[in-house]
Amino acid sequence: MITLKEGQYLSDVMNEIPSNCILSKRIPGCGATTLELDTNRSSIIVVPNVPVIVSKCNKYDNLLGVYEGVNQSQIIEYLRENRIRKIMTTPESFSKVKSACEKCGINVYSDFFLLMDECHQLIKDVDYRIDIVMPMNDFFLFNRKALVSATPIGFSDPRFEENRFEIIEITADYDYRQDITVTHTYNIAKAVGQYLESHNETVCFFVNSVVEIYSIMNQFGLLEHSAVYCAPKSRNKLKSEYGFTNAYTEWSAETMKKYNFFTGRFYTAFDLELPYQPDLVIITDPYNAEYTMLDIDTDCIQICGRFRNGINSATHIYRVNPEIIAKSREQIEWEISAHEFAYTTIQTLYNSAENKESRFAFGAVLETLPFRKFQYPDFTKNWFAIDNEINEVLVQSQYQSDILIMEWYKDCHFFNPTFTKCSYDENDEKMKIIRAARSVKDKRRKMVKLLSEIEEPFSEYALDFINDMRKIDPFIVDAWEVLGAERLEELKYNQKDLNEEMILAQRKGNKVVKLIKNTFKIGSRYSNEFIVNELTRIFDLMNIHPEKEITPKIIKDYFQAVNCWVGKKKGYQLVSALV
């Protein structure tokens, strides 16, 4: 363990990053990447995203940045002109560096020190970005190599143990914890609105969804005073679908506005150097965008560590989803092991197939099995994908309740949290209207009126309001969604009539129709007894419980059918489908 004093950087306590280690620096911004850039040896530094490369290249004249658009001839020219070579590359462009070295007669494995920077991203991003781990097949071939992160996640890849990697932890003898306000809400829009009312200085929002970003800007009239920093595809989406042009794939202080929004591309390994300290807001909304569910031990720490001059305040506004199925690490590992067993079993059948037809069939099955996503294209096991699954499910499980989030923050070494709540109260005008209702029927009529005023297509925050209404009266919200306001008025909000109408609508829903068509086939004959029993089974399965008795005639809601005899029993022959 290495301990830093306040104001110290890694270069003050070590000359170079040692080989075969995972440097767990715990404190973002303590200078691990800078130490390697300043060390007198040739280095290849692999970083997860382009913005950090651009940022570092602006500071170091002898640093070559390699990413999409940088061709092999440029790399070869740099290699020939420099004795001490410093190359910073994305994982996807690492192969270009390797190939250029081969053409220059350079042994990349012996001549370079390889540093995998922000190594936690190897696990965090591999589910949607498989190429991020491709350099790891070369990593263990380097004579000198290391990984570094302020928020490392444990690796299960056995090659680390085989190469006797050690973890070097960097800690501090001073209180480096970041104060943060952690706000649980049932309505993101309301919490954001309250935040904006009390913060008038520059604000930096970290939201991993450009749809949600646009909803915030549009709802609170921030469009003219906002800038968005995101990936190229997201920038194009903002421009083409919303007409928003202040979106950038690279950050600079000159493009900053009063309200600034950053997606996940800018969460790690990127220095935001400002002459002032902005307010910072992290937003998590599992209902509208699952990928906004952030890992407090990695994502939230990294976000706070982006600001080299510090921040004025930090706030995490979040919702929870009680319907998330929480799983333990042991349960997740057991499920992955079971999937691997199934895959191995089918693979054995594939390998021992006696004819090409059987081999083809087993091969097709192998491609559809869940364990396939834990393999490289060459069918070898991808340990990083397994680690990703475990980490992702554990993170999602935490967002099942605000109690779990509170405990998570309390246990995190980096934060000093203050917990608050934001929910509807008596001062919310729409809620006051509903509470003033004289009866259940009056309340429901008021609720439907408010729901019907929402413009389509629904924004993220319109969905928030609908979900809040659902907490007050889930039945009438479901009825409004299924039957529509006009039909509810026609039925005069009569509970019995609404029940019957909803049952009929549910009976004709996609899931029910699919189940019925799975049993009943056009052209076939079925006895009345069979029809009643099977419809009863399906309705019970879908939790549809009509007040009236289920009769054979209900089959005519789904098929054109004629009376017939099935043996000695009355029944129906199905002629054609109606739904």
Coordinates of C-alpha atoms in Angstrom, one line a residue, residues 243-575:
G243 CA -33.0 20.1 -34.4
F244 CA -30.6 20.6 -31.5
T245 CA -27.2 21.8 -32.8
N246 CA -25.2 22.6 -29.6
A247 CA -23.9 19.0 -29.4
Y248 CA -20.3 18.0 -29.5
T249 CA -18.2 14.9 -29.6
E250 CA -15.2 16.6 -28.1
W251 CA -15.2 18.9 -25.0
S252 CA -13.7 22.3 -24.7
A253 CA -14.2 25.0 -22.2
E254 CA -15.1 27.5 -25.0
T255 CA -18.2 25.5 -25.9
M256 CA -19.5 25.3 -22.3
K257 CA -22.8 27.0 -21.5
K258 CA -24.8 27.5 -18.3
Y259 CA -26.2 24.0 -18.5
N260 CA -24.0 21.2 -19.8
F261 CA -24.9 17.6 -20.4
F262 CA -22.5 14.7 -20.6
T263 CA -23.2 11.1 -21.6
G264 CA -21.2 8.0 -20.6
R265 CA -18.5 8.7 -23.2
F266 CA -17.2 11.4 -20.8
Y267 CA -17.5 9.6 -17.5
T268 CA -13.9 8.3 -17.2
A269 CA -10.3 9.2 -17.9
F270 CA -11.2 12.7 -19.0
D271 CA -10.0 16.0 -17.5
L272 CA -12.5 18.8 -17.3
E273 CA -10.2 21.8 -16.5
L274 CA -12.2 24.9 -15.7
P275 CA -11.2 28.1 -14.0
Y276 CA -14.3 27.8 -11.8
Q277 CA -16.1 25.0 -9.8
P278 CA -19.5 24.0 -11.4
D279 CA -22.4 22.2 -9.7
L280 CA -22.7 18.6 -10.7
V281 CA -25.8 16.5 -11.1
I282 CA -26.0 12.8 -11.8
I283 CA -29.4 11.4 -13.0
T284 CA -30.5 7.8 -12.8
D285 CA -33.9 6.7 -14.1
P286 CA -34.3 2.9 -14.4
Y287 CA -37.9 3.2 -15.7
N288 CA -37.0 5.2 -18.8
A289 CA -33.4 4.3 -19.5
E290 CA -31.8 1.2 -17.9
Y291 CA -28.3 2.3 -18.8
T292 CA -28.6 5.4 -16.5
M293 CA -28.3 3.0 -13.6
L294 CA -24.8 3.9 -12.4
D295 CA -22.4 1.9 -10.3
I296 CA -21.7 4.1 -7.3
D297 CA -18.4 2.4 -6.7
T298 CA -17.1 3.1 -10.2
D299 CA -19.3 5.4 -12.4
C300 CA -20.2 8.0 -9.7
I301 CA -16.7 8.2 -8.4
Q302 CA -15.3 8.6 -11.9
I303 CA -17.8 11.4 -12.7
C304 CA -16.8 13.4 -9.6
G305 CA -13.2 12.9 -10.5
R306 CA -13.5 14.6 -13.9
F307 CA -13.2 18.1 -12.5
R308 CA -9.5 18.9 -11.9
N309 CA -10.3 22.2 -10.2
G310 CA -13.0 20.6 -8.0
I311 CA -16.8 21.1 -7.9
N312 CA -19.0 23.4 -6.0
S313 CA -21.5 20.6 -5.2
A314 CA -22.5 17.1 -6.2
T315 CA -26.1 15.7 -6.4
H316 CA -27.4 12.3 -7.5
I317 CA -31.1 12.3 -8.4
Y318 CA -32.4 8.8 -8.8
R319 CA -35.5 6.6 -9.0
V320 CA -35.8 3.0 -8.0
N321 CA -37.8 0.2 -9.6
P322 CA -39.2 -2.3 -7.1
E323 CA -40.0 -4.8 -9.9
I324 CA -36.2 -5.4 -10.4
I325 CA -35.4 -8.9 -9.4
A326 CA -32.5 -8.7 -7.0
K327 CA -29.8 -11.4 -7.2
S328 CA -26.7 -12.3 -5.1
R329 CA -23.3 -12.9 -6.7
E330 CA -23.6 -16.6 -5.8
Q331 CA -26.9 -16.8 -7.7
I332 CA -25.6 -15.1 -10.8
E333 CA -22.5 -17.2 -10.8
W334 CA -24.7 -20.4 -10.4
E335 CA -26.8 -19.3 -13.4
I336 CA -23.8 -18.7 -15.6
S337 CA -22.4 -22.0 -14.6
A338 CA -25.7 -23.7 -15.5
H339 CA -25.6 -22.0 -18.9
E340 CA -22.1 -23.2 -19.5
F341 CA -23.0 -26.8 -18.6
A342 CA -25.9 -26.6 -21.1
Y343 CA -23.6 -25.2 -23.8
T344 CA -21.0 -27.9 -23.1
T345 CA -23.6 -30.6 -23.3
I346 CA -24.9 -29.5 -26.7
Q347 CA -21.3 -28.9 -27.9
T348 CA -20.6 -32.6 -27.1
L349 CA -23.6 -33.6 -29.2
Y350 CA -22.4 -31.4 -32.0
N351 CA -18.9 -32.8 -31.9
S352 CA -20.1 -36.4 -31.9
A353 CA -22.9 -35.9 -34.5
E354 CA -23.0 -38.8 -37.0
N355 CA -24.3 -36.8 -40.0
K356 CA -24.2 -33.3 -41.3
E357 CA -27.9 -32.7 -40.7
S358 CA -27.5 -33.4 -36.9
R359 CA -24.3 -31.3 -36.8
F360 CA -26.1 -28.4 -38.5
A361 CA -29.0 -28.6 -36.1
F362 CA -26.8 -28.7 -33.0
G363 CA -24.7 -25.9 -34.3
A364 CA -27.7 -23.7 -34.8
V365 CA -28.8 -24.5 -31.2
L366 CA -25.3 -23.5 -29.9
E367 CA -25.6 -20.1 -31.4
T368 CA -28.8 -19.4 -29.6
L369 CA -27.7 -20.6 -26.1
P370 CA -27.3 -17.9 -23.4
F371 CA -23.7 -18.9 -22.7
R372 CA -22.7 -17.8 -26.3
K373 CA -22.5 -14.2 -25.2
F374 CA -19.7 -15.1 -22.7
Q375 CA -17.5 -16.2 -25.6
Y376 CA -15.1 -14.6 -28.1
P377 CA -15.9 -15.0 -31.8
D378 CA -13.4 -18.0 -31.8
F379 CA -15.6 -19.7 -29.0
T380 CA -13.0 -19.3 -26.2
K381 CA -14.3 -18.1 -22.9
N382 CA -14.6 -14.3 -22.4
W383 CA -14.0 -13.8 -18.7
F384 CA -14.6 -10.1 -19.0
A385 CA -18.1 -10.7 -20.4
I386 CA -18.7 -13.0 -17.4
D387 CA -17.5 -10.3 -15.0
N388 CA -19.6 -7.7 -16.8
E389 CA -22.8 -9.8 -16.3
I390 CA -22.1 -10.2 -12.6
N391 CA -21.3 -6.6 -12.1
E392 CA -24.3 -5.4 -14.2
V393 CA -26.9 -7.6 -12.4
L394 CA -25.5 -6.6 -9.0
V395 CA -25.7 -2.9 -9.9
Q396 CA -29.3 -3.3 -11.2
S397 CA -30.3 -5.2 -8.0
Q398 CA -29.3 -2.2 -5.9
Y399 CA -31.8 0.0 -7.7
Q400 CA -34.7 -2.1 -6.4
S401 CA -35.1 0.2 -3.3
D402 CA -33.9 3.5 -1.9
I403 CA -32.7 1.6 1.3
L404 CA -30.2 -0.3 -0.8
I405 CA -28.9 2.8 -2.5
M406 CA -28.5 4.6 0.9
E407 CA -26.5 1.7 2.3
W408 CA -24.4 1.5 -0.9
Y409 CA -23.5 5.2 -0.5
K410 CA -22.7 4.8 3.2
D411 CA -20.4 1.9 2.4
C412 CA -18.5 3.7 -0.4
H413 CA -15.2 5.0 0.7
F414 CA -15.3 8.0 -1.6
F415 CA -18.5 9.8 -0.6
N416 CA -19.9 11.6 2.4
P417 CA -23.6 11.4 1.5
T418 CA -26.6 13.5 2.7
F419 CA -30.0 11.8 1.9
T420 CA -33.1 13.7 0.8
K421 CA -36.5 12.8 -0.8
C422 CA -38.5 14.5 -3.4
S423 CA -42.1 13.4 -3.9
Y424 CA -45.5 14.9 -4.6
D425 CA -47.0 16.8 -1.7
E426 CA -49.9 19.0 -0.9
N427 CA -48.3 21.9 -2.8
D428 CA -48.4 20.1 -6.2
E429 CA -51.3 21.7 -8.1
K430 CA -52.3 18.6 -10.0
M431 CA -52.3 16.5 -6.8
K432 CA -54.4 19.1 -5.0
I433 CA -57.0 18.8 -7.8
I434 CA -57.2 15.1 -7.4
R435 CA -57.4 15.2 -3.6
A436 CA -60.3 17.7 -3.8
A437 CA -62.5 15.1 -5.5
R438 CA -65.8 14.4 -3.8
S439 CA -66.0 10.7 -4.6
V440 CA -64.0 7.9 -6.3
K441 CA -65.9 8.6 -9.5
D442 CA -65.1 12.3 -9.3
K443 CA -61.4 11.6 -8.6
R444 CA -61.2 9.2 -11.5
R445 CA -62.8 11.8 -13.8
K446 CA -60.3 14.4 -12.7
M447 CA -57.4 12.0 -13.2
V448 CA -58.5 11.1 -16.7
K449 CA -58.9 14.8 -17.6
L450 CA -55.3 15.5 -16.5
L451 CA -54.0 12.4 -18.3
S452 CA -55.8 13.3 -21.5
E453 CA -54.1 16.7 -21.5
I454 CA -50.6 15.1 -22.0
E455 CA -49.3 15.7 -25.5
E456 CA -48.1 12.7 -27.6
P457 CA -45.6 11.3 -28.2
F458 CA -45.0 11.1 -24.4
S459 CA -41.8 12.7 -23.1
E460 CA -39.8 11.0 -20.4
Y461 CA -41.4 13.3 -17.9
A462 CA -44.9 12.7 -19.1
L463 CA -44.3 9.1 -18.4
D464 CA -43.1 10.1 -14.9
F465 CA -46.4 11.8 -14.3
I466 CA -48.4 8.8 -15.6
N467 CA -46.5 6.5 -13.3
D468 CA -47.2 8.8 -10.3
M469 CA -50.9 8.8 -11.2
R470 CA -50.7 5.0 -11.4
K471 CA -49.6 4.9 -7.7
I472 CA -52.8 6.8 -6.8
D473 CA -55.3 4.6 -8.8
P474 CA -53.7 1.9 -11.0
F475 CA -57.0 0.6 -12.3
I476 CA -58.2 3.9 -13.8
V477 CA -54.8 4.6 -15.4
D478 CA -54.9 1.1 -17.0
A479 CA -58.5 1.7 -18.1
W480 CA -57.5 5.1 -19.6
E481 CA -54.6 3.5 -21.5
V482 CA -56.7 0.5 -22.8
L483 CA -60.1 2.0 -23.3
G484 CA -59.5 5.7 -23.8
A485 CA -61.1 8.8 -22.1
E486 CA -64.1 8.8 -24.5
R487 CA -65.1 5.3 -23.7
L488 CA -64.7 5.9 -19.9
E489 CA -67.1 8.8 -20.2
E490 CA -69.6 6.6 -22.2
L491 CA -69.5 4.0 -19.4
K492 CA -69.9 6.9 -16.8
Y493 CA -67.0 5.4 -14.7
N494 CA -69.3 2.7 -13.5
Q495 CA -67.0 0.1 -11.8
K496 CA -69.0 -3.0 -12.9
D497 CA -69.1 -1.8 -16.5
L498 CA -65.5 -0.8 -16.5
N499 CA -64.5 -4.3 -15.1
E500 CA -66.4 -6.1 -17.9
E501 CA -64.9 -3.8 -20.6
M502 CA -61.4 -4.2 -19.3
I503 CA -61.8 -8.0 -19.1
L504 CA -63.0 -8.0 -22.7
A505 CA -60.1 -5.8 -23.8
Q506 CA -57.6 -8.0 -21.9
R507 CA -59.1 -11.1 -23.5
K508 CA -58.3 -9.7 -26.9
G509 CA -54.7 -8.7 -26.0
N510 CA -51.7 -10.0 -27.9
K511 CA -50.6 -12.4 -25.2
V512 CA -54.0 -14.0 -24.7
V513 CA -54.6 -14.3 -28.5
K514 CA -51.2 -16.0 -29.0
L515 CA -51.9 -18.5 -26.2
I516 CA -55.3 -19.3 -27.6
K517 CA -54.0 -19.7 -31.2
N518 CA -51.3 -21.9 -29.8
T519 CA -54.0 -24.4 -28.6
F520 CA -56.8 -23.9 -31.1
K521 CA -56.1 -24.5 -34.8
I522 CA -58.3 -23.4 -37.8
G523 CA -60.1 -26.3 -39.4
S524 CA -60.1 -28.4 -36.2
R525 CA -63.0 -29.5 -34.1
Y526 CA -63.2 -29.0 -30.3
S527 CA -65.8 -30.2 -27.7
N528 CA -67.5 -27.6 -25.6
E529 CA -65.9 -29.1 -22.5
F530 CA -62.4 -28.8 -24.0
I531 CA -63.0 -25.2 -25.0
V532 CA -64.2 -24.2 -21.5
N533 CA -61.4 -26.0 -19.7
E534 CA -58.7 -24.5 -22.0
L535 CA -60.0 -21.0 -22.0
T536 CA -60.3 -21.2 -18.2
R537 CA -56.7 -22.3 -18.0
I538 CA -55.4 -19.5 -20.2
F539 CA -57.5 -16.8 -18.5
D540 CA -56.2 -18.0 -15.1
L541 CA -52.6 -18.0 -16.5
M542 CA -53.0 -14.3 -17.6
N543 CA -54.8 -13.4 -14.3
I544 CA -58.1 -12.5 -16.2
H545 CA -61.1 -13.4 -14.0
P546 CA -64.4 -12.5 -15.6
E547 CA -67.4 -12.1 -13.5
K548 CA -69.6 -14.1 -15.9
E549 CA -69.3 -17.8 -16.4
I550 CA -66.9 -18.9 -19.1
T551 CA -69.0 -20.5 -21.9
P552 CA -68.0 -22.3 -25.1
K553 CA -69.4 -19.4 -27.1
I554 CA -66.4 -17.2 -26.0
I555 CA -64.4 -19.0 -28.7
K556 CA -66.4 -17.0 -31.2
D557 CA -64.6 -13.9 -30.0
Y558 CA -61.5 -15.2 -31.6
F559 CA -62.6 -17.4 -34.5
Q560 CA -65.4 -17.7 -36.9
A561 CA -66.8 -21.0 -35.7
V562 CA -69.8 -23.3 -36.6
N563 CA -71.6 -25.8 -34.4
C564 CA -70.5 -29.4 -34.8
W565 CA -70.3 -32.8 -33.1
V566 CA -67.0 -34.1 -31.7
G567 CA -67.8 -37.8 -31.2
K568 CA -70.9 -37.7 -29.2
K569 CA -70.2 -34.3 -27.7
K570 CA -71.3 -30.9 -28.9
G571 CA -68.6 -28.5 -30.0
Y572 CA -67.3 -26.0 -32.5
Q573 CA -65.3 -26.3 -35.8
L574 CA -63.0 -23.3 -36.3
V575 CA -63.3 -21.7 -39.8

